[in-house]
Amino acid sequence: MTEPHPFHVMAKPIGPRCNIDCAYCYYLEKEKLYPDEKRFRMSDAVLERYVRDLIAAGLRVGQREIAFAWQGGEPTMLGLDFFERAVALQKTHCPEGVRISNTLQTNGILLDDDWGDFLARENFLIGISIDGPRRIHDRYRRDRAGRGTFDRVMAGLEVLQRHGVNYNILATVHRENAIKGKEVYKFLKTLGTPHIQFIPIVERNSPAGGLAAAPQVDDDPSNAISPWSVTPRAYGKFLCDVFDVWHRKDIGKIFVQFFENQVALWMGHPALLCVFAETCGNALAMEYNGDLYACDHFVYPEFKLGNIREAPIGDMAWSDKTETFGTTKRDTLTAQCGACDFRFACNGGCPKHRILTSRDGEPGHNYFCQSYMMFFRHAGDRLREMATALGRFPHRSSGNSPRG
């Protein structure tokens, strides 16, 4: 077992169940992991064990704030009473002087005034998924009858606003909206929060009736990538286009997660996002039944760490298996990545996306390498200027044409 250290868990109390059917959702297929399950609902026993264990693990490493993150599927399908029980359990098991925080990711469709009152009262931070204006949002975010969801999501957003609930916007970048970066960004700025996250979509096609394989190199990735996945070049252009608007008008007013993280990296700080960290393994995922996995994007049998009904969550988080999963990210960089002047800002990206071969034919190169290189070359001077202005010594590349 490794030395105890802080970690994060993305809890899925309703598993992959959702009330809409987004074409690009990577998680709906996880139903196939549990073919005999009908309800996909976290039991009270698992909920209490999870709350108690996570608080205990946080206290062991000296945390004064214990963060709970709830996702799905669509977690609001569990009903308000589930989260009222969760909060009551948190208050029961949390000692004085320690703060509890809760985040919840939702499509917003089921939110009403009862939800709004509860979320505001208990200080939940909500991540609400909106991909852009109606025609862009509704391209892939449709319900099971094929109807667009934009108007219902906006009604849910209005609930959050009316009750003063803190929220962020989560926007995926896919094949359709990647070419409309400025339009998407300008729309999202109007939605009443200064915090925006962009999440690029690249998904492999699942075999008929089966579960998609864990990320791996394919001889011809173009055959395996879904038609809604963003291309590397398009995502790179999206980042550059949005950055230009943000840098010109919105620094200090709008906080785009990708850009804020890059500024920190160029200042020499550790990565705030696991995607750009040198190692990973501290962002775990827990299914409805207590099964714990090494990562939200690696919910596959070979990456299962155990179940919280059988072992404390801290023991699994600090296990040798988890450490090996995390250090593999660093230890399997391609030579192309290792020689890159911008490694400090990327570290080979998320292992989920390492499905290409490098220019030297080495497997395990990141799908978004071209995207990141486009962005670093386009925005690097301005990132360096911001880092310098903030009073730190920024990273510097070795020339005007860095290796990628």
Coordinates of C-alpha atoms in Angstrom, one line a residue, residues 4-384:
P4 CA -2.1 7.8 2.2
H5 CA -2.8 10.9 0.1
P6 CA -5.9 12.9 -1.0
F7 CA -8.0 11.5 -3.8
H8 CA -11.3 12.3 -5.5
V9 CA -14.3 10.0 -6.2
M10 CA -16.9 10.4 -8.9
A11 CA -19.9 8.6 -7.5
K12 CA -22.5 7.2 -9.8
P13 CA -25.5 6.4 -7.5
I14 CA -27.8 5.6 -10.4
G15 CA -25.1 4.0 -12.5
P16 CA -25.4 4.7 -16.2
R17 CA -29.2 5.2 -16.2
C18 CA -30.3 8.5 -17.8
N19 CA -33.5 10.2 -18.9
I20 CA -32.1 11.3 -22.2
D21 CA -30.1 9.6 -24.9
C22 CA -27.1 11.7 -25.9
A23 CA -25.5 10.2 -29.0
Y24 CA -22.0 10.7 -27.7
C25 CA -22.4 9.5 -24.1
Y26 CA -19.6 7.2 -23.2
Y27 CA -21.3 5.9 -20.1
L28 CA -24.7 4.6 -21.1
E29 CA -23.1 1.4 -22.4
K30 CA -21.9 0.6 -18.8
E31 CA -25.3 -1.1 -18.2
K32 CA -23.6 -4.1 -19.9
L33 CA -21.3 -4.5 -17.0
Y34 CA -24.3 -5.4 -14.9
P35 CA -26.5 -7.4 -17.2
D36 CA -28.8 -8.7 -14.4
E37 CA -29.4 -5.3 -12.8
K38 CA -32.9 -3.7 -13.2
R39 CA -32.9 -0.8 -10.9
F40 CA -29.4 0.8 -10.8
R41 CA -30.1 2.5 -7.5
M42 CA -27.6 2.9 -4.7
S43 CA -28.8 1.2 -1.6
D44 CA -29.0 3.0 1.8
A45 CA -26.3 0.6 3.1
V46 CA -23.9 1.4 0.3
L47 CA -24.6 5.1 0.6
E48 CA -23.8 5.1 4.3
R49 CA -20.7 3.1 3.8
Y50 CA -19.5 5.4 1.1
V51 CA -20.2 8.6 3.1
R52 CA -18.5 7.2 6.2
D53 CA -15.5 5.8 4.3
L54 CA -14.8 9.0 2.3
I55 CA -14.9 11.2 5.4
A56 CA -12.6 8.8 7.2
A57 CA -10.1 8.7 4.4
G58 CA -10.1 12.5 4.1
L59 CA -9.6 12.9 7.9
R60 CA -6.7 10.4 7.7
V61 CA -4.8 12.7 5.4
G62 CA -5.7 15.9 7.3
Q63 CA -8.3 17.3 4.9
R64 CA -10.5 20.0 6.4
E65 CA -12.9 19.8 3.5
I66 CA -14.4 16.5 2.3
A67 CA -15.7 16.8 -1.3
F68 CA -18.5 14.6 -2.6
A69 CA -19.2 14.4 -6.4
W70 CA -22.3 12.9 -7.8
Q71 CA -22.7 12.0 -11.5
G72 CA -24.5 9.5 -13.7
G73 CA -26.2 8.8 -15.9
E74 CA -28.6 11.4 -14.5
P75 CA -28.4 11.5 -10.7
T76 CA -31.5 13.6 -10.2
M77 CA -33.5 10.5 -11.4
L78 CA -33.0 9.1 -7.9
G79 CA -35.2 11.8 -6.5
L80 CA -34.6 14.5 -4.0
D81 CA -35.0 12.2 -1.0
F82 CA -31.9 10.3 -1.9
F83 CA -29.7 13.4 -1.7
E84 CA -31.5 14.5 1.5
R85 CA -30.4 11.2 3.0
A86 CA -26.9 11.7 1.7
V87 CA -26.6 15.1 3.3
A88 CA -28.0 13.9 6.6
L89 CA -25.4 11.1 6.6
Q90 CA -22.6 13.5 5.9
K91 CA -23.7 15.7 8.8
T92 CA -23.9 12.6 11.1
H93 CA -20.4 11.3 10.2
C94 CA -18.5 14.6 9.8
P95 CA -16.8 15.9 12.9
E96 CA -16.9 19.5 14.0
G97 CA -14.4 21.8 12.2
V98 CA -14.6 19.8 8.9
R99 CA -16.5 21.1 6.0
I100 CA -18.5 19.0 3.5
S101 CA -19.0 20.1 -0.1
N102 CA -21.2 18.5 -2.8
T103 CA -21.1 18.8 -6.5
L104 CA -23.6 17.3 -8.8
Q105 CA -23.6 17.0 -12.6
T106 CA -26.9 17.1 -14.3
N107 CA -28.7 17.7 -17.6
G108 CA -31.1 19.9 -15.7
I109 CA -34.3 18.5 -17.0
L110 CA -35.8 17.3 -13.7
L111 CA -34.9 20.4 -11.7
D112 CA -37.8 22.2 -10.1
D113 CA -38.3 24.6 -7.2
D114 CA -38.0 21.8 -4.6
W115 CA -34.7 20.9 -6.1
G116 CA -33.6 24.5 -6.3
D117 CA -34.5 25.2 -2.6
F118 CA -32.5 22.1 -1.5
L119 CA -29.5 22.7 -3.6
A120 CA -29.2 26.3 -2.5
R121 CA -29.8 25.5 1.2
E122 CA -27.1 22.8 1.1
N123 CA -24.7 24.8 -1.0
F124 CA -24.4 22.3 -3.8
L125 CA -22.3 23.3 -6.8
I126 CA -24.0 22.2 -10.0
G127 CA -22.4 21.3 -13.3
I128 CA -25.2 21.7 -16.0
S129 CA -24.6 20.3 -19.5
I130 CA -25.2 22.7 -22.3
D131 CA -23.5 22.4 -25.7
G132 CA -24.4 25.8 -27.2
P133 CA -27.5 27.5 -28.7
R134 CA -30.6 25.4 -29.4
R135 CA -29.6 24.0 -32.9
I136 CA -26.2 23.0 -31.6
H137 CA -27.3 21.6 -28.3
D138 CA -30.1 19.6 -29.8
R139 CA -27.8 18.0 -32.4
Y140 CA -26.8 15.2 -30.1
R141 CA -28.5 15.9 -26.7
R142 CA -31.9 14.4 -27.5
D143 CA -34.4 12.3 -25.4
R144 CA -35.3 8.7 -26.1
A145 CA -38.1 9.9 -28.4
G146 CA -35.6 11.8 -30.5
R147 CA -36.8 15.2 -29.3
G148 CA -34.4 18.1 -28.6
T149 CA -33.8 18.9 -24.9
F150 CA -32.7 22.5 -25.1
D151 CA -35.9 24.2 -23.8
R152 CA -36.2 21.8 -20.9
V153 CA -32.5 22.4 -20.0
M154 CA -33.0 26.1 -20.1
A155 CA -36.0 25.7 -17.7
G156 CA -33.8 23.8 -15.3
L157 CA -31.1 26.5 -15.6
E158 CA -33.7 29.1 -14.7
V159 CA -34.5 27.1 -11.5
L160 CA -30.8 27.3 -10.5
Q161 CA -30.7 31.0 -11.2
R162 CA -34.0 31.8 -9.4
H163 CA -32.8 30.0 -6.2
G164 CA -29.3 31.4 -6.3
V165 CA -27.6 28.0 -6.7
N166 CA -23.9 28.0 -7.8
Y167 CA -23.4 26.4 -11.1
N168 CA -20.8 25.8 -13.9
I169 CA -21.5 25.2 -17.6
L170 CA -20.2 21.9 -19.0
A171 CA -20.0 21.9 -22.8
T172 CA -18.8 19.0 -24.9
V173 CA -16.9 19.8 -28.1
H174 CA -17.9 17.4 -30.9
R175 CA -17.9 17.1 -34.6
E176 CA -20.8 19.6 -35.1
N177 CA -19.9 22.4 -32.8
A178 CA -16.1 22.4 -33.0
I179 CA -16.3 24.6 -36.1
K180 CA -18.4 27.1 -34.2
G181 CA -16.1 27.9 -31.3
K182 CA -16.7 31.6 -31.1
E183 CA -20.5 31.2 -31.5
V184 CA -20.6 28.6 -28.7
Y185 CA -18.4 30.5 -26.4
K186 CA -20.3 33.8 -26.8
F187 CA -23.6 32.0 -26.2
L188 CA -22.4 30.2 -23.0
K189 CA -21.1 33.6 -21.7
T190 CA -24.8 34.7 -21.6
L191 CA -25.9 32.0 -19.2
G192 CA -25.1 33.7 -16.0
T193 CA -22.0 32.0 -14.7
P194 CA -18.3 32.9 -15.2
H195 CA -17.2 29.2 -15.1
I196 CA -17.1 27.2 -18.3
Q197 CA -15.7 23.7 -18.9
F198 CA -15.1 22.4 -22.4
I199 CA -14.9 18.6 -22.8
P200 CA -13.7 17.1 -26.1
I201 CA -15.5 14.1 -27.4
V202 CA -13.6 11.2 -28.8
E203 CA -15.3 7.8 -28.5
R204 CA -14.6 4.5 -30.0
N205 CA -17.4 2.5 -31.6
S206 CA -18.7 -0.3 -29.5
P207 CA -19.0 -3.8 -31.0
A208 CA -22.5 -4.9 -31.8
G209 CA -24.1 -5.8 -28.5
G210 CA -20.9 -5.5 -26.6
L211 CA -18.9 -3.2 -24.3
A212 CA -16.4 -1.0 -26.0
A213 CA -12.8 -2.0 -25.3
A214 CA -10.6 -0.1 -22.9
P215 CA -8.5 2.5 -24.7
Q216 CA -5.9 0.9 -26.9
V217 CA -4.0 1.6 -30.1
D218 CA -5.8 0.7 -33.3
D219 CA -4.1 0.0 -36.6
D220 CA -6.6 2.4 -38.3
P221 CA -8.2 4.6 -35.6
S222 CA -10.4 6.3 -38.2
N223 CA -12.4 3.1 -38.5
A224 CA -12.9 2.9 -34.7
I225 CA -13.8 6.5 -33.9
S226 CA -17.5 7.5 -33.7
P227 CA -18.9 9.9 -36.3
W228 CA -19.6 12.5 -33.6
S229 CA -16.0 12.6 -32.3
V230 CA -14.2 15.8 -32.8
T231 CA -11.2 15.7 -35.1
P232 CA -7.8 16.7 -33.6
R233 CA -7.5 19.6 -36.0
A234 CA -11.0 20.9 -35.4
Y235 CA -10.5 20.7 -31.6
G236 CA -7.3 22.6 -31.9
K237 CA -9.0 25.3 -34.0
F238 CA -11.8 25.5 -31.4
L239 CA -9.4 26.1 -28.6
C240 CA -7.5 28.8 -30.6
D241 CA -10.7 30.6 -31.6
V242 CA -12.2 30.6 -28.1
F243 CA -8.9 31.7 -26.6
D244 CA -8.7 34.7 -28.9
V245 CA -12.0 36.0 -27.7
W246 CA -11.3 35.1 -24.1
H247 CA -7.9 36.8 -24.1
R248 CA -9.2 39.9 -25.7
K249 CA -12.3 40.4 -23.6
D250 CA -12.7 38.1 -20.7
I251 CA -9.6 37.6 -18.6
G252 CA -10.6 37.9 -15.0
K253 CA -14.3 37.8 -15.9
I254 CA -14.9 34.4 -17.5
F255 CA -13.0 31.4 -16.1
V256 CA -12.5 28.7 -18.8
Q257 CA -11.2 25.6 -17.1
F258 CA -8.7 24.7 -19.9
F259 CA -7.2 28.2 -20.1
E260 CA -7.0 28.7 -16.3
N261 CA -5.2 25.3 -16.0
Q262 CA -2.8 26.2 -18.8
V263 CA -1.9 29.6 -17.2
A264 CA -1.2 27.7 -13.9
L265 CA 1.0 25.2 -15.8
W266 CA 2.9 27.9 -17.6
M267 CA 3.5 29.5 -14.1
G268 CA 5.2 26.3 -13.0
H269 CA 2.3 25.1 -10.8
P270 CA 1.2 21.4 -10.7
A271 CA -1.7 20.5 -13.0
L272 CA -5.1 21.1 -11.6
L273 CA -6.7 18.7 -14.1
C274 CA -5.7 15.1 -14.1
V275 CA -5.7 15.2 -17.9
F276 CA -2.5 17.3 -17.8
A277 CA -0.9 15.8 -14.7
E278 CA 2.3 13.8 -15.0
T279 CA 0.6 10.8 -13.3
C280 CA -3.0 10.0 -12.6
G281 CA -4.9 7.6 -10.3
N282 CA -6.3 10.1 -7.8
A283 CA -9.7 10.5 -9.6
L284 CA -11.6 7.3 -9.0
A285 CA -15.1 6.3 -10.0
M286 CA -17.7 4.4 -7.9
E287 CA -20.7 2.6 -9.3
Y288 CA -24.1 2.4 -7.7
N289 CA -23.3 -0.9 -6.0
G290 CA -20.0 0.2 -4.5
D291 CA -17.7 -1.1 -7.2
L292 CA -14.6 1.2 -7.3
Y293 CA -12.7 1.8 -10.5
A294 CA -9.4 3.5 -11.2
C295 CA -10.9 6.3 -13.3
D296 CA -14.2 7.5 -14.6
H297 CA -13.0 6.7 -18.1
F298 CA -11.7 3.3 -17.3
V299 CA -14.8 1.6 -15.9
Y300 CA -13.8 -1.7 -17.4
P301 CA -13.4 -5.0 -15.5
E302 CA -9.6 -5.0 -15.7
F303 CA -9.5 -1.6 -13.8
K304 CA -11.9 -2.5 -11.0
L305 CA -10.2 -2.0 -7.6
G306 CA -12.7 -3.7 -5.5
N307 CA -16.0 -2.9 -3.7
I308 CA -16.5 -0.7 -0.7
R309 CA -18.7 -3.3 1.0
E310 CA -15.6 -5.5 1.2
A311 CA -12.7 -3.0 1.8
P312 CA -12.4 0.6 3.0
I313 CA -12.3 3.0 0.1
G314 CA -9.0 4.5 1.3
D315 CA -7.3 1.1 1.2
M316 CA -8.3 0.7 -2.4
A317 CA -7.4 4.3 -3.3
W318 CA -3.9 3.8 -1.8
S319 CA -3.4 0.3 -3.2
D320 CA -0.4 -0.7 -5.3
K321 CA -2.8 -1.4 -8.1
T322 CA -4.1 2.2 -8.1
E323 CA -0.5 3.5 -7.9
T324 CA 0.5 1.4 -10.9
F325 CA -2.4 2.7 -12.9
G326 CA -1.4 6.2 -12.1
T327 CA 2.3 5.9 -12.8
T328 CA 1.7 4.0 -16.1
K329 CA 0.7 7.4 -17.6
R330 CA 4.1 8.8 -17.0
D331 CA 6.0 5.6 -17.8
T332 CA 4.4 4.9 -21.1
L333 CA 5.0 8.3 -22.8
T334 CA 6.1 8.0 -26.4
A335 CA 9.5 9.2 -27.3
Q336 CA 7.8 12.0 -29.3
C337 CA 6.1 13.2 -26.1
G338 CA 9.3 12.9 -24.0
A339 CA 11.1 15.1 -26.4
C340 CA 8.4 17.7 -26.7
D341 CA 9.1 21.3 -25.5
F342 CA 5.5 21.5 -24.3
R343 CA 5.5 18.3 -22.2
F344 CA 5.1 20.4 -19.0
A345 CA 1.7 21.7 -20.3
C346 CA 0.4 18.3 -21.5
N347 CA 2.2 15.3 -20.2
G348 CA 0.8 13.2 -22.9
G349 CA -2.8 14.0 -22.2
C350 CA -5.4 11.6 -20.8
P351 CA -4.4 7.9 -21.2
K352 CA -8.0 7.3 -22.5
H353 CA -7.0 9.3 -25.7
R354 CA -3.6 7.5 -26.3
I355 CA -4.9 5.5 -29.3
L356 CA -2.6 6.7 -32.1
T357 CA 0.9 5.9 -33.1
S358 CA 3.6 8.6 -32.9
R359 CA 5.3 9.9 -36.0
D360 CA 8.0 7.3 -35.3
G361 CA 5.4 4.5 -35.3
E362 CA 5.4 4.1 -31.5
P363 CA 2.0 3.1 -30.1
G364 CA 0.2 5.0 -27.3
H365 CA 0.3 8.5 -28.7
N366 CA -2.4 11.0 -27.8
Y367 CA -5.3 11.6 -30.2
F368 CA -5.3 15.3 -29.3
C369 CA -1.5 15.9 -29.7
Q370 CA -2.2 17.9 -32.9
S371 CA -4.9 19.9 -31.0
Y372 CA -2.6 20.8 -28.1
M373 CA 0.3 21.7 -30.4
M374 CA -1.9 24.0 -32.4
F375 CA -3.1 25.7 -29.2
F376 CA 0.4 26.0 -27.7
R377 CA 1.9 27.5 -30.8
H378 CA -1.0 29.9 -31.2
A379 CA -1.4 30.9 -27.5
G380 CA 2.0 30.2 -26.0
D381 CA 3.4 33.8 -26.1
R382 CA 0.3 35.1 -24.4
L383 CA 0.2 32.3 -21.8
R384 CA 3.9 33.2 -21.0

